[in-house]
Amino acid sequence: MPNTTGSGSGTLFNDSVTMTANVTSIDADGTCPSGITVAGMPNPMFTIGPKVSANIVASCSPTPTSGIRRCLHHVNNGPMAIANVTVLCVTSTGTGLSYAGGTTHALPDAIVNGVGAPDTLIIEDTSGTGFGGVSIQLADQDNNFLIDAPCNDLPGCDANIAVTPFGSFGIAVKCTPKSLGLQTTVLYVVASNGARLPPVTLSCNGLPDTGMDPAIDVNPTSVTLLRPVDASGSATFTISNTGPAALDIASIQLSGADWSATVEAPCNMLSSGCSLGNTTPVVATVTFSPTALGTRNGSFVINSNDLQTPSFEVMLNGIGQGGVLVLDDVPGAPPLLDLGGVPIGFPTSSTFTLRNDGDLALDPVNLTTSGVFMLAGTNPTTIGMFSSEVFTVSCTPLAEQVYTSQITVTSDDAFIGNNLQFAVRCQGTTASFYSMPGSVMFDEIRVNTAAVRRTVTLRSVGPTLDISSGPTLATAVAGMSVTAAGPTTFSMTLPATFDIEVVPTADGDLANSVSVATATGGSIDIPVSGKVVTPDVAVPAGIMAGSFCVGQSTMSTTTRLDANGTASIALATRPVMAAGAASPFQVSYTSPTMYPYQLPAGGRATVEITPLRQTMPGVRSDALVWATDSPNEMAPETMITATFIADGGAVAPQTVDFGGWPLRMPADSRSIRIQNCGTEPMALLGVTISLPDEFRDASPEPLPDLLQPNQIATLTVGFTPRRVGSRMSTVTVESSKGPLIVTLLGTGLGDPGNTGEAMSFYACDCATSDPAAAWPALLVVVVLRRRRRR
C-alpha cells in the first residue's frame, strides 16, 4: 500500500567446504533511489562458516506513489564484492491488471548470444479506473530477456502509457539467451493507479548455432553384445561431423571393466584428441569380453566442441552368458537320494530334478552312475536356458545289504555347476513285500497352508501277509503323522495303503522314515524327506536412479527382489513399471532374463532401470511392480526416482548396491558418472568415502580438476567386506556447485569369527509478504563465484 513500509528477507550461503566468509559491509549502488536498505544479521559485520547460511533483510521506506523502485546492493568482503542483491520495492493497492494467457508465457526461442523475435503480451485494465503510466520489471540478472517495448531493450523501466478504463496496452519481450537450454524469468507490472499484474513466468530456449558449428553424429548410438563368459565379441560404430566447422574431439572415455575399444586414425588414441572434417567418418570398434554372468555394461563417451552435445555417450550393453547347472529337490547336505528298502531282485525308483538357471542351453548334459543303479531316459540330454528336466534312477538289489553309489552330472557348457555329484542309496531286504514309492518326497510345504498327504502302497511279492506293526514314524516331527494301514492283510493283487500327513505350522526339516513289519515277511523302512518353509520377499522401498542433465543421456541403475525366506518364489511374469508405456523409465531384465522363473530360497532377481532422456527439469518417478506367489507380497513395489536439472552437478547412480560378497574378497567395481549440467566450468574439489576400510575409490585415474559444460567424468568405487552383515557408506564428491553424494551398500558374507578451496556465495530468489499490501518486496539475487585450483 502507498505510504506503507515493506520488507523482505533473503539468504546468503557459503558453499565452501573449508573456509569461513567475512561480510564486512553491504552498500547500495550509487544510482539507487533513497529509502531502500539491505542489512545482514547481525549488521554491519558478520561471518558465515563453511556450508552455513546467514539471513539478510531488505526494507522499503514509505512512498505516496504506486510503482516499482529498484536498487542494486553489493555484499562486500573488504574492497571486493562477493555477491550482489537487487531489491525491487513494489507499491500497489491491489490487483487490477490481467493477462489472458494466465501466469505463464513462452517466447520464441533464439540462438545463444542472439536475439529472438519480440512477442507482445496484451495487458488489460480490469480496475475500471484507467491510468497514465506503468512500471515494468523482469526478475532477470543475466540478460537472457529484455523488454523490447516500451523499455527499449532494458530489463525494466517506467513508461508514460495512458490507458482508458477497461482498456489495454502491450509489452513486447524478447529472448536473448546467453547459454544453451531452458531460460526463465518473471515479469512484474504495476500501474500508476496502484493496479498490479499477477507475476507472469516467461520462458524460452537457448539454441545452438547449427549453421556454423560442428555437429557430432554417431551411428548407431548404442551397442548390445551377448557373449558366453570367457569368450569375446566385437561391434563397430562410426563417428562423423555433419557441421561445417571442424569437430575437435578432446578425449574419449571408456568405462566398463569387460570392455575394450580402438578407434581408427586420426583418432587412434583414446586419451588424446583429434580433429574431424565433414567428410569421411572414423570407425570405432568395441570388444566385449565378459568375466562374469549377467549385465556387464559400459560406456564410450566422446568429449568434443559440439556445443549442443559436448559429451556424447554411446551406451555399451553387455550380458555375460552361461549355463548354471543346479541340483533340485534332493535333500541333505551333502545331498542324498535314498530309494529306501526293497526286496532282493525287485526294482525301486525315484526321481530328481536338474535345473539350468543360466541363459545358455546346456548341451550336452551327461549323467553317470554305477553298480545296481540305472538311469532311465535320454542320456546325454539337453536342458534349455531357465528350464529344468526330471530324471529317474532305479535300484535292483542283489543281496541283503545297503547299496550306495554316486550320480555324476557334467556339462562343459555350464559356467557354474559343470560337475555335480550326489549320493544315491537303496537297501536290499529279505522282506517279501515292498512299498510304492520306495521313498516319500514332500518337497516344499509352505507354512500355515493346508495339510499335505502322500499315499504309500504296500504289496507282497509272495504269499498274503499280515501287518504286525506300523506304520510308525522313526522320529517325532512336529506336524507329521501317519494313518493306519488298510487292509491289514495284503497281497500283490490286494495291496494295503496308508497316508503320511504334514500339517505345516512352523519351518522345519521333514527328514524321517516310516517302518512297517509283518508277522512272517520281515520289515522295511521308507525314507521321508521335505521341508516346511516360509515365503518372504523383499524389495527396496525406493531407489534414487540419479540426477541427470536436461537433454543429455542417462544411465541405468540396478534394483532387485530377494527371496529372504526359506521358500522358493515363483515369479510368474516380468516386473513392469506401473505407468506402462507412459513411464519415464525403461526396464531391462538381467537375472533372470526369461520369465516365468522359480527363484530359489536365498536367491535374487535383478533388473536394470534406465531413465528416459527429458527436455524439462524436475523429478520423475514411477513404481516397479513385481509379480510373486508370496502371499503377503504378491505385488511388491519399488519407487524409482530420477532428477533432471538444467544447472549444477549431476551424479548417477545415487545408490550403488554391491550385494553380498565373502569377507576380504573384493567385489566387482562399480562406476559413478558425474556431469556438469551448467554453462560454466565446474570445479571438482575432492572425494571422501566413509568406511574407507571397506569401500574405496578404485578409479584408475583421478577426477579432473574442472568439468567443462556437459562434460562427463567417471568415478570407480570398490567394496571389500571386513565384517559380516549389511554395510553402508557414502561417497561425496565436493564441487563448486555443491556436494554430490552417492549411497554405497554391500553385505559381508562368511563366518564372523574369521574377521582376523575458495569460497563462493549464492543466495535464494525469495520474497516475504508486506503485511499491509500482501505484496512482496522481491529480492533478486545474482551469484558471483571465485574458484580455486586443486
PDB file of N, CA and C in Angstrom, residues 457-459 486-487 489-497:
ATOM      1  N   THR A 457       1.717 -97.347  -0.871  1.00  0.00           N
ATOM      2  CA  THR A 457       1.069 -98.631  -1.175  1.00  0.00           C
ATOM      3  C   THR A 457       2.020 -99.774  -0.823  1.00  0.00           C
ATOM      4  N   LEU A 458       1.502-100.794  -0.131  1.00  0.00           N
ATOM      5  CA  LEU A 458       2.277-101.983   0.241  1.00  0.00           C
ATOM      6  C   LEU A 458       1.786-103.170  -0.584  1.00  0.00           C
ATOM      7  N   ARG A 459       2.753-103.907  -1.206  1.00  0.00           N
ATOM      8  CA  ARG A 459       2.413-105.116  -1.963  1.00  0.00           C
ATOM      9  C   ARG A 459       3.352-106.248  -1.564  1.00  0.00           C
ATOM     10  N   GLY A 486      -4.594 -99.982   5.722  1.00  0.00           N
ATOM     11  CA  GLY A 486      -5.806-100.745   5.490  1.00  0.00           C
ATOM     12  C   GLY A 486      -5.830-101.301   4.066  1.00  0.00           C
ATOM     13  N   PRO A 487      -6.177-102.545   3.915  1.00  0.00           N
ATOM     14  CA  PRO A 487      -6.464-103.506   4.987  1.00  0.00           C
ATOM     15  C   PRO A 487      -5.175-103.962   5.670  1.00  0.00           C
ATOM     16  N   THR A 489      -4.296-107.014   5.999  1.00  0.00           N
ATOM     17  CA  THR A 489      -3.810-108.175   5.248  1.00  0.00           C
ATOM     18  C   THR A 489      -3.712-107.770   3.783  1.00  0.00           C
ATOM     19  N   PHE A 490      -2.554-108.025   3.146  1.00  0.00           N
ATOM     20  CA  PHE A 490      -2.378-107.548   1.763  1.00  0.00           C
ATOM     21  C   PHE A 490      -1.601-108.582   0.961  1.00  0.00           C
ATOM     22  N   SER A 491      -1.733-108.452  -0.367  1.00  0.00           N
ATOM     23  CA  SER A 491      -1.037-109.325  -1.319  1.00  0.00           C
ATOM     24  C   SER A 491      -0.620-108.472  -2.508  1.00  0.00           C
ATOM     25  N   MET A 492      -0.179-109.134  -3.586  1.00  0.00           N
ATOM     26  CA  MET A 492       0.193-108.390  -4.784  1.00  0.00           C
ATOM     27  C   MET A 492      -1.028-107.771  -5.435  1.00  0.00           C
ATOM     28  N   THR A 493      -2.112-108.500  -5.484  1.00  0.00           N
ATOM     29  CA  THR A 493      -3.313-108.016  -6.180  1.00  0.00           C
ATOM     30  C   THR A 493      -4.218-107.200  -5.267  1.00  0.00           C
ATOM     31  N   LEU A 494      -4.131-107.390  -3.940  1.00  0.00           N
ATOM     32  CA  LEU A 494      -4.936-106.634  -2.985  1.00  0.00           C
ATOM     33  C   LEU A 494      -3.977-105.909  -2.032  1.00  0.00           C
ATOM     34  N   PRO A 495      -3.475-104.721  -2.450  1.00  0.00           N
ATOM     35  CA  PRO A 495      -2.478-104.027  -1.635  1.00  0.00           C
ATOM     36  C   PRO A 495      -3.107-103.343  -0.429  1.00  0.00           C
ATOM     37  N   ALA A 496      -2.252-102.956   0.506  1.00  0.00           N
ATOM     38  CA  ALA A 496      -2.638-102.114   1.643  1.00  0.00           C
ATOM     39  C   ALA A 496      -2.079-100.705   1.426  1.00  0.00           C
ATOM     40  N   THR A 497      -2.753 -99.702   1.937  1.00  0.00           N
ATOM     41  CA  THR A 497      -2.286 -98.314   1.791  1.00  0.00           C
ATOM     42  C   THR A 497      -2.348 -97.592   3.132  1.00  0.00           C
TER      43      THR A 497
END
